[in-house]
Amino acid sequence: MKNNKTLKITIAALAAAINIVGANIALVLKLPIYLDAIGTVFSAALLGPVYGMATGIIATGINQITDPFAIWFMPSNLITAVMAGVIFKKFYKSYKFSPKLFAIAFIVAIPGTIISSITAAYLFGGVTSSGSSIIVQILSKMGVGMVPSVFITQVFTDYFDRLLALSLTLLIIKVLPSSLVRKVKQ
């Protein structure tokens, strides 16, 4: 049993590293998606929401070094872990690609979208370190208004970010040895 816990902690730590690398790639390239929840979704899907949340906390804490906005969006990462963990545990146990992945991405993304939209709009006036801030500014200058611009942008960017995270999670789990997947599920 102790080896199983060590394995889970190791997987969560590797997942945090995936988040850190992804977030910094998105930051440096000013991508309109965030890439900071790939490890969170993977950890939550494979190990459950608690490990997913731990992954998100560790990664966000470290990402704060290179991105001073990161810590403010930790609640979004945590709710993403909860949503992904619950959905994979209750409704999507097969770990296989299917058309319902598009709906699952929306379900996983929307609570975090609400949190991130409020954070970005009210704490930062819609301007953060993310490349999506450019889209917010364009929409705002077109007369949409800051809060609606942030929300519209977050809906699309969070959705595609979570769809990518879910797709990569399924791909990673598919290539993992089935004995490893079974072991962490015990």
Coordinates of C-alpha atoms in Angstrom, one line a residue:
M1 CA 0.0 0.0 0.0
K2 CA 2.9 2.4 0.8
N3 CA 4.4 1.8 -2.7
N4 CA 1.0 2.7 -4.2
K5 CA 0.9 6.0 -2.3
T6 CA 4.5 6.8 -3.4
L7 CA 3.6 6.0 -7.0
K8 CA 0.6 8.4 -6.8
I9 CA 2.7 11.2 -5.2
T10 CA 5.3 10.7 -8.0
I11 CA 2.7 10.9 -10.7
A12 CA 1.2 14.0 -9.1
A13 CA 4.6 15.6 -9.0
L14 CA 5.3 14.8 -12.6
A15 CA 1.9 16.2 -13.5
A16 CA 2.8 19.4 -11.7
A17 CA 5.9 19.6 -13.8
I18 CA 3.8 19.3 -16.9
N19 CA 1.7 22.2 -15.7
I20 CA 4.8 24.3 -15.0
V21 CA 6.3 23.6 -18.5
G22 CA 3.0 24.2 -20.2
A23 CA 2.2 27.4 -18.4
N24 CA 5.6 28.8 -19.2
I25 CA 5.4 27.9 -22.9
A26 CA 2.0 29.6 -23.1
L27 CA 3.4 32.6 -21.2
V28 CA 6.5 33.0 -23.3
L29 CA 4.7 32.5 -26.6
K30 CA 1.7 34.6 -25.5
L31 CA -0.7 31.9 -26.5
P32 CA -4.4 32.6 -26.1
I33 CA -4.7 29.3 -24.1
Y34 CA -3.0 28.6 -20.8
L35 CA -1.6 25.0 -20.8
D36 CA -1.4 25.2 -17.0
A37 CA -4.0 22.5 -16.3
I38 CA -2.8 19.6 -18.4
G39 CA -1.2 18.0 -15.5
T40 CA -4.0 18.9 -13.2
V41 CA -6.6 17.2 -15.4
F42 CA -4.3 14.1 -15.9
S43 CA -3.7 13.8 -12.2
A44 CA -7.4 14.2 -11.3
A45 CA -8.5 11.8 -14.0
L46 CA -6.0 9.1 -13.0
L47 CA -5.7 9.6 -9.3
G48 CA -8.8 11.6 -8.2
P49 CA -9.7 15.2 -7.4
V50 CA -7.5 15.5 -4.3
Y51 CA -4.3 14.6 -6.2
G52 CA -5.5 16.8 -9.0
M53 CA -5.9 19.7 -6.6
A54 CA -2.5 19.0 -5.0
T55 CA -1.0 19.1 -8.5
G56 CA -2.6 22.4 -9.2
I57 CA -1.5 24.0 -5.9
I58 CA 2.1 22.9 -6.4
A59 CA 2.3 24.0 -10.0
T60 CA 0.6 27.3 -9.4
G61 CA 2.9 28.0 -6.4
I62 CA 5.9 27.4 -8.6
N63 CA 4.4 29.3 -11.6
Q64 CA 4.1 32.3 -9.4
I65 CA 7.9 32.7 -9.8
T66 CA 7.6 33.5 -13.5
D67 CA 4.0 34.8 -13.7
P68 CA 2.8 37.1 -10.9
F69 CA -0.8 36.6 -12.0
A70 CA -0.7 32.8 -11.5
I71 CA -1.6 32.7 -7.9
W72 CA -4.9 34.6 -8.5
F73 CA -6.1 31.9 -10.8
M74 CA -5.4 29.0 -8.5
P75 CA -9.1 28.6 -7.6
S76 CA -9.8 28.0 -11.3
N77 CA -7.2 25.2 -11.4
L78 CA -8.6 23.7 -8.2
I79 CA -12.2 23.6 -9.5
T80 CA -10.9 22.1 -12.7
A81 CA -9.3 19.3 -10.7
V82 CA -12.5 18.7 -8.9
M83 CA -14.6 18.6 -12.1
A84 CA -12.2 16.4 -14.0
G85 CA -11.7 14.0 -11.0
V86 CA -15.5 13.6 -10.4
I87 CA -16.3 13.2 -14.1
F88 CA -13.6 10.6 -14.7
K89 CA -14.6 8.7 -11.6
K90 CA -18.3 8.7 -12.1
F91 CA -19.0 9.1 -15.8
Y92 CA -16.0 8.5 -18.0
K93 CA -14.2 5.5 -16.7
S94 CA -13.3 4.1 -20.0
Y95 CA -10.5 6.6 -20.8
K96 CA -11.3 6.3 -24.5
F97 CA -11.8 9.1 -27.0
S98 CA -15.4 9.7 -27.9
P99 CA -17.6 12.6 -29.1
K100 CA -18.8 13.1 -25.6
L101 CA -15.3 14.5 -24.8
F102 CA -16.5 17.8 -26.4
A103 CA -19.3 18.1 -23.9
I104 CA -17.1 17.0 -21.0
A105 CA -14.6 19.7 -21.9
F106 CA -17.4 22.3 -21.5
I107 CA -18.5 20.8 -18.2
V108 CA -15.0 20.8 -16.8
A109 CA -14.3 24.3 -18.2
I110 CA -17.3 26.3 -17.2
P111 CA -16.9 26.6 -13.4
G112 CA -13.3 27.7 -13.9
T113 CA -14.3 30.1 -16.6
I114 CA -16.7 31.8 -14.2
I115 CA -14.0 32.1 -11.5
S116 CA -11.3 33.2 -14.0
S117 CA -13.6 35.8 -15.6
I118 CA -14.4 37.4 -12.3
T119 CA -10.7 37.4 -11.3
A120 CA -9.5 38.8 -14.7
A121 CA -12.2 41.4 -15.0
Y122 CA -12.5 42.7 -11.5
L123 CA -9.0 42.3 -10.2
F124 CA -7.0 43.1 -13.3
G125 CA -9.3 45.0 -15.6
G126 CA -9.2 42.2 -18.2
V127 CA -5.4 42.5 -18.7
T128 CA -3.2 39.6 -17.4
S129 CA 0.0 37.9 -18.6
S130 CA -2.0 35.6 -20.9
G131 CA -2.1 36.0 -24.7
S132 CA -5.9 36.0 -24.4
S133 CA -5.7 39.5 -22.9
I134 CA -5.2 40.7 -26.5
I135 CA -8.5 39.2 -27.5
V136 CA -10.1 40.9 -24.5
Q137 CA -8.7 44.2 -25.5
I138 CA -9.9 43.9 -29.1
L139 CA -13.4 43.0 -28.0
S140 CA -13.5 45.8 -25.5
K141 CA -12.3 48.3 -28.1
M142 CA -15.1 47.1 -30.4
G143 CA -17.6 48.3 -27.7
V144 CA -18.4 44.9 -26.2
G145 CA -17.4 46.2 -22.7
M146 CA -14.7 44.9 -20.4
V147 CA -16.6 42.3 -18.3
P148 CA -18.4 40.7 -21.3
S149 CA -15.2 40.8 -23.3
V150 CA -13.4 38.9 -20.5
F151 CA -16.2 36.3 -20.2
I152 CA -16.5 35.7 -23.9
T153 CA -12.8 35.3 -24.2
Q154 CA -12.6 33.0 -21.2
V155 CA -15.4 30.8 -22.4
F156 CA -13.6 30.1 -25.7
T157 CA -10.0 29.9 -24.4
D158 CA -10.9 27.9 -21.3
Y159 CA -12.9 25.5 -23.4
F160 CA -10.1 24.8 -25.9
D161 CA -7.5 24.7 -23.1
R162 CA -9.6 22.0 -21.2
L163 CA -10.3 20.1 -24.4
L164 CA -6.6 20.0 -25.1
A165 CA -5.9 18.9 -21.5
L166 CA -8.5 16.2 -21.6
S167 CA -7.3 14.9 -25.0
L168 CA -3.7 14.8 -23.9
T169 CA -4.8 13.1 -20.6
L170 CA -6.6 10.4 -22.6
L171 CA -3.5 10.0 -24.9
I172 CA -1.1 9.7 -21.9
I173 CA -3.3 7.2 -20.1
K174 CA -3.6 5.2 -23.4
V175 CA 0.1 4.8 -23.7
L176 CA 0.7 4.1 -20.0
P177 CA 1.1 0.4 -19.2
S178 CA -2.3 -0.9 -18.1
S179 CA -0.7 -2.5 -15.1
L180 CA 0.3 1.0 -13.9
V181 CA -3.2 2.4 -14.4
R182 CA -4.7 -0.6 -12.5
K183 CA -2.2 -0.1 -9.7
V184 CA -3.0 3.5 -9.1
K185 CA -6.7 2.8 -9.2
Q186 CA -6.5 0.4 -6.2

